Short mmCIF file of C-alpha atoms in Angstrom, two decimals:
data_model
loop_
_atom_site.label_atom_id
_atom_site.label_comp_id
_atom_site.label_asym_id
_atom_site.label_seq_id
_atom_site.Cartn_x
_atom_site.Cartn_y
_atom_site.Cartn_z
CA MET A 1 0.18 0.58 0.24
CA LYS A 2 1.00 3.55 -1.48
CA LYS A 3 1.23 6.05 1.94
CA LEU A 4 -1.71 7.84 3.19
CA ALA A 5 -1.44 11.32 2.94
CA VAL A 6 -2.55 13.27 6.33
CA LEU A 7 -3.58 16.68 5.11
CA VAL A 8 -4.60 18.85 7.62
CA GLY A 9 -6.32 22.45 6.92
CA GLY A 10 -7.67 25.57 8.75
CA GLU A 11 -6.93 27.72 11.24
CA PHE A 12 -4.83 25.55 14.39
CA ARG A 13 -7.14 26.50 17.12
CA GLU A 14 -6.32 23.12 19.23
CA PHE A 15 -4.50 21.07 17.06
CA GLU A 16 -1.82 20.25 19.70
CA SER A 17 -4.18 18.71 21.69
CA ALA A 18 -6.60 17.73 18.85
CA HIS A 19 -4.12 15.51 16.84
CA LEU A 20 -3.71 13.59 20.35
CA SER A 21 -6.66 11.22 19.06
CA TRP A 22 -6.11 10.71 15.63
CA PRO A 23 -5.66 6.94 15.41
CA PHE A 24 -4.79 7.36 12.00
CA LEU A 25 -1.32 8.32 12.93
CA SER A 26 -0.06 5.23 13.70
CA LEU A 27 -0.57 4.39 9.88
CA ASP A 28 2.29 4.77 7.22
CA HIS A 29 2.08 8.06 6.28
CA ASP A 30 3.06 11.90 5.50
CA PHE A 31 1.99 14.81 7.50
CA PHE A 32 1.16 18.35 5.57
CA ILE A 33 -0.76 21.47 7.45
CA SER A 34 -1.47 24.73 5.50
CA THR A 35 -3.04 27.36 8.49
CA TRP A 36 -2.64 30.86 8.91
CA ASP A 37 0.56 32.69 11.53
CA THR A 38 -3.11 33.76 13.98
CA THR A 39 -5.52 31.57 16.10
CA THR A 40 -8.21 33.45 17.22
CA GLU A 41 -11.45 32.46 19.46
CA LYS A 42 -14.20 34.36 21.10
CA ASN A 43 -16.83 33.77 23.58
CA PRO A 44 -17.82 36.27 25.25
CA LYS A 45 -20.38 34.14 27.56
CA LEU A 46 -17.46 32.19 28.72
CA ASN A 47 -15.14 35.03 28.80
CA ILE A 48 -12.88 33.72 26.14
CA ASN A 49 -11.02 35.98 24.32
CA LEU A 50 -7.97 34.68 22.16
CA ARG A 51 -5.42 34.98 20.00
CA GLU A 52 -2.43 33.43 19.67
CA GLU A 53 0.72 33.41 16.97
CA VAL A 54 1.41 30.35 15.27
CA SER A 55 4.40 28.82 14.53
CA SER A 56 5.91 25.91 12.66
CA ALA A 57 7.66 25.27 15.67
CA ARG A 58 4.57 24.28 17.52
CA ILE A 59 3.97 21.90 14.87
CA LEU A 60 7.73 20.44 14.35
CA LYS A 61 7.41 19.26 17.95
CA HIS A 62 4.83 16.92 17.54
CA PHE A 63 5.23 16.06 13.71
CA PRO A 64 9.36 16.55 13.05
CA ASN A 65 8.94 15.51 9.60
CA ALA A 66 5.73 17.86 8.35
CA HIS A 67 5.06 19.39 5.31
CA ILE A 68 4.31 22.71 6.38
CA ASN A 69 2.32 26.11 5.07
CA ILE A 70 2.16 28.95 6.95
CA GLU A 71 0.71 31.77 5.57
CA PRO A 72 -0.42 35.82 6.63
CA ASP A 73 -3.93 35.84 7.93
CA ILE A 74 -5.72 37.60 5.74
CA MET A 75 -8.12 39.56 7.91
CA ASP A 76 -11.25 40.82 5.70
CA VAL A 77 -11.25 37.51 4.33
CA ASP A 78 -14.21 35.20 5.52
CA ASN A 79 -12.63 31.68 6.82
CA SER A 80 -14.39 30.03 4.05
CA LYS A 81 -12.39 31.46 1.79
CA LYS A 82 -9.25 31.24 3.53
CA GLN A 83 -10.46 27.11 4.31
CA ARG A 84 -10.72 26.93 0.76
CA HIS A 85 -7.05 28.31 -0.32
CA HIS A 86 -5.79 26.16 2.23
CA TRP A 87 -7.15 22.65 1.17
CA LYS A 88 -5.82 23.20 -2.56
CA LYS A 89 -2.13 24.21 -1.06
CA LEU A 90 -2.27 21.11 0.75
CA PHE A 91 -2.60 19.57 -2.51
CA GLU A 92 0.12 21.23 -3.89
CA MET A 93 3.04 20.69 -1.58
CA ALA A 94 1.85 16.70 -1.24
CA ASP A 95 2.07 16.96 -5.63
CA ASN A 96 5.33 18.43 -4.72
CA THR A 97 6.52 15.12 -3.43
CA GLU A 98 5.94 13.42 -6.01
CA ILE A 99 4.84 10.58 -4.22
CA GLU A 100 1.89 8.72 -5.94
CA TYR A 101 -0.18 8.65 -2.91
CA GLU A 102 -3.50 5.98 -2.72
CA THR A 103 -5.36 7.48 0.08
CA ALA A 104 -6.30 10.95 1.73
CA ILE A 105 -7.53 12.08 5.00
CA LEU A 106 -8.62 15.94 4.70
CA ILE A 107 -8.96 17.23 8.60
CA ARG A 108 -9.63 20.30 10.05
CA PRO A 109 -6.85 20.50 12.73
CA ASP A 110 -9.12 21.29 15.80
CA ILE A 111 -11.17 17.62 15.19
CA SER A 112 -11.40 15.29 18.06
CA ILE A 113 -12.18 12.22 16.56
CA ILE A 114 -13.44 8.63 19.11
CA GLU A 115 -13.78 5.26 17.34
CA LYS A 116 -16.96 3.51 17.16
CA GLN A 117 -14.82 0.85 15.38
CA ASN A 118 -11.40 0.69 14.05
CA LEU A 119 -10.71 3.01 11.71
CA ASN A 120 -7.57 2.04 10.77
CA ALA A 121 -9.00 -1.19 9.66
CA PHE A 122 -11.88 0.58 7.33
CA ILE A 123 -9.41 3.23 5.76
CA SER A 124 -7.65 -0.27 3.94
CA ASN A 125 -10.77 -1.27 3.00
CA ILE A 126 -12.03 1.95 1.40
CA ASN A 127 -14.44 2.04 -1.68
CA ASP A 128 -12.82 3.58 -4.54
CA PHE A 129 -15.29 5.80 -5.96
CA THR A 130 -16.40 7.16 -2.39
CA ILE A 131 -15.51 10.19 0.25
CA TYR A 132 -16.54 9.32 2.98
CA ALA A 133 -17.71 12.02 5.69
CA ILE A 134 -18.09 12.50 9.07
CA GLY A 135 -21.68 12.31 10.70
CA ARG A 136 -24.54 11.59 7.78
CA GLY A 137 -22.51 12.09 4.10
CA ILE A 138 -24.40 14.10 2.41
CA THR A 139 -28.10 15.81 3.84
CA PHE A 140 -30.98 16.82 2.59
CA MET A 141 -32.72 19.23 4.76
CA PRO A 142 -35.50 21.85 4.72
CA PRO A 143 -36.12 24.36 2.83
CA PRO A 144 -36.22 21.73 0.01
CA THR A 145 -33.73 23.46 -1.61
CA PHE A 146 -30.69 22.97 1.60
CA ILE A 147 -28.44 20.11 1.34
CA TYR A 148 -25.30 20.08 3.69
CA ILE A 149 -22.16 18.08 4.44
CA ASN A 150 -19.96 17.84 7.08
CA GLU A 151 -16.35 18.39 5.70
CA SER A 152 -14.35 18.24 9.20
CA ILE A 153 -13.34 14.64 7.69
CA LEU A 154 -12.85 13.62 4.72
CA ILE A 155 -11.22 10.13 3.82
CA GLY A 156 -10.83 8.49 0.24
CA LYS A 157 -8.80 7.58 -2.68
CA TYR A 158 -6.13 10.57 -2.40
CA LYS A 159 -7.26 11.21 -6.68
CA LEU A 160 -10.98 11.46 -6.15
CA ILE A 161 -10.67 13.84 -2.79
CA LYS A 162 -8.36 16.44 -4.79
CA ASP A 163 -10.10 16.25 -7.74
CA ALA A 164 -13.00 17.12 -6.16
CA ILE A 165 -11.74 19.81 -3.59
CA LEU A 166 -9.81 21.60 -6.76
CA SER A 167 -13.20 21.82 -8.88
CA LEU A 168 -15.31 23.62 -6.22
CA PRO A 169 -16.08 26.92 -7.83
CA ASP A 170 -15.89 29.87 -5.97
CA PHE A 171 -18.87 30.80 -4.03
CA VAL A 172 -20.41 33.60 -1.93
CA ILE A 173 -21.55 33.33 1.77
CA SER A 174 -24.59 34.40 1.96
CA LYS A 175 -28.25 33.04 2.08
CA TYR A 176 -26.02 29.45 2.95
CA ASN A 177 -23.30 27.99 4.61
CA VAL A 178 -20.38 26.68 3.31
CA HIS A 179 -21.43 23.28 3.83
CA TYR A 180 -24.40 24.15 1.91
CA HIS A 181 -22.08 25.33 -1.19
CA ILE A 182 -19.87 21.93 -1.20
CA ALA A 183 -22.81 19.22 -1.01
CA LYS A 184 -24.31 21.19 -3.27
CA HIS A 185 -20.51 20.94 -5.89
CA PHE A 186 -20.59 16.68 -4.48
CA VAL A 187 -23.86 16.54 -5.93
CA ASN A 188 -23.48 18.06 -8.86
CA THR A 189 -20.38 16.30 -10.04
CA ASP A 190 -22.01 12.39 -9.13
CA ILE A 191 -19.30 12.42 -6.21
CA HIS A 192 -20.13 9.73 -4.01
CA ILE A 193 -20.58 10.44 -0.39
CA GLU A 194 -20.66 7.51 2.60
CA PRO A 195 -21.42 8.19 6.39
CA LEU A 196 -18.57 7.93 8.75
CA TYR A 197 -21.68 7.57 11.73
CA ASP A 198 -21.18 4.07 12.38
CA VAL A 199 -17.39 4.34 12.42
CA ILE A 200 -16.40 7.25 14.40
CA ASP A 201 -17.94 10.60 16.16
CA ALA A 202 -16.20 13.54 16.42
CA PHE A 203 -15.92 17.28 17.73
CA VAL A 204 -14.48 20.34 17.77
CA MET A 205 -11.96 20.99 20.61
CA ARG A 206 -11.76 24.18 22.16
CA SER A 207 -9.99 26.15 24.29
CA SER A 208 -12.19 25.46 27.36
CA HIS A 209 -10.62 22.03 27.16
CA ARG A 210 -7.88 22.93 27.95
CA GLY A 211 -6.29 21.56 31.51
CA LYS A 212 -9.00 18.84 30.51
CA LEU A 213 -7.95 16.13 28.84
CA HIS A 214 -7.96 13.52 31.52
CA LEU A 215 -11.77 13.46 31.56
CA PRO A 216 -13.34 10.91 29.67
CA ILE A 217 -14.31 11.19 26.40
CA GLY A 218 -17.85 11.79 27.07
CA GLU A 219 -17.40 15.08 29.53
CA GLN A 220 -14.57 16.63 26.80
CA LYS A 221 -17.90 16.35 24.43
CA ILE A 222 -20.58 17.54 26.52
CA ILE A 223 -17.57 20.37 26.86
CA ALA A 224 -17.45 21.48 23.38
CA GLN A 225 -21.48 21.27 23.09
CA HIS A 226 -21.97 24.04 25.59
CA TRP A 227 -19.09 25.77 23.98
CA TRP A 228 -21.12 26.16 21.06
CA ASP A 229 -24.36 26.54 23.13
CA THR A 230 -23.37 29.50 24.84
CA LEU A 231 -21.89 30.97 21.48
CA HIS A 232 -25.09 30.35 19.24
CA LEU A 233 -28.17 29.71 21.55
CA ASN A 234 -30.40 31.85 22.74
#
């Protein structure tokens, strides 16, 4: 089996803690990360107003052989556009190695994984023509025109994911969010998406997890949900 490409793209956030939960790092892989040079987190109801610098040293202490791209943060550009840019940089870096990767995992830096099945065994038996997404794959939600995909983790054959990501059209975040536009692109281009909900669960790690990594994973997930609820729910 040719090497796995682990492609980590987006805002750095709690990467240093989140990656500790990634079982696929025990597989033969090359590690790529593309991010911007600051990471911020704001949640007024939890008195969180965080801004930190992101350096290569923070990555290399965990992954000495990592391929790293860190760029200045463009403050007036929405995160979805920055995300797409860094996805494309990841494939550019991977292609520059001139290694023919068979499989790719495209993941946000801040995702913590909970295994339900052996993820590594699952990865070794994936379908050549399917991209696997966290949650329930592509979901059709009301109104009837609304479709959704959670692209926090995508697993599939390298070329399949590369072609899907590099062919993403430019879009404007207005009525619908980034999850809608990516799902619409996958539907329009006949990309088959299968869910990973029987294989893994996942949550976004926040700064409120710091000092609490010793807690059971269920309690850590509650912390993540509480962070979301306090920011987004009235």
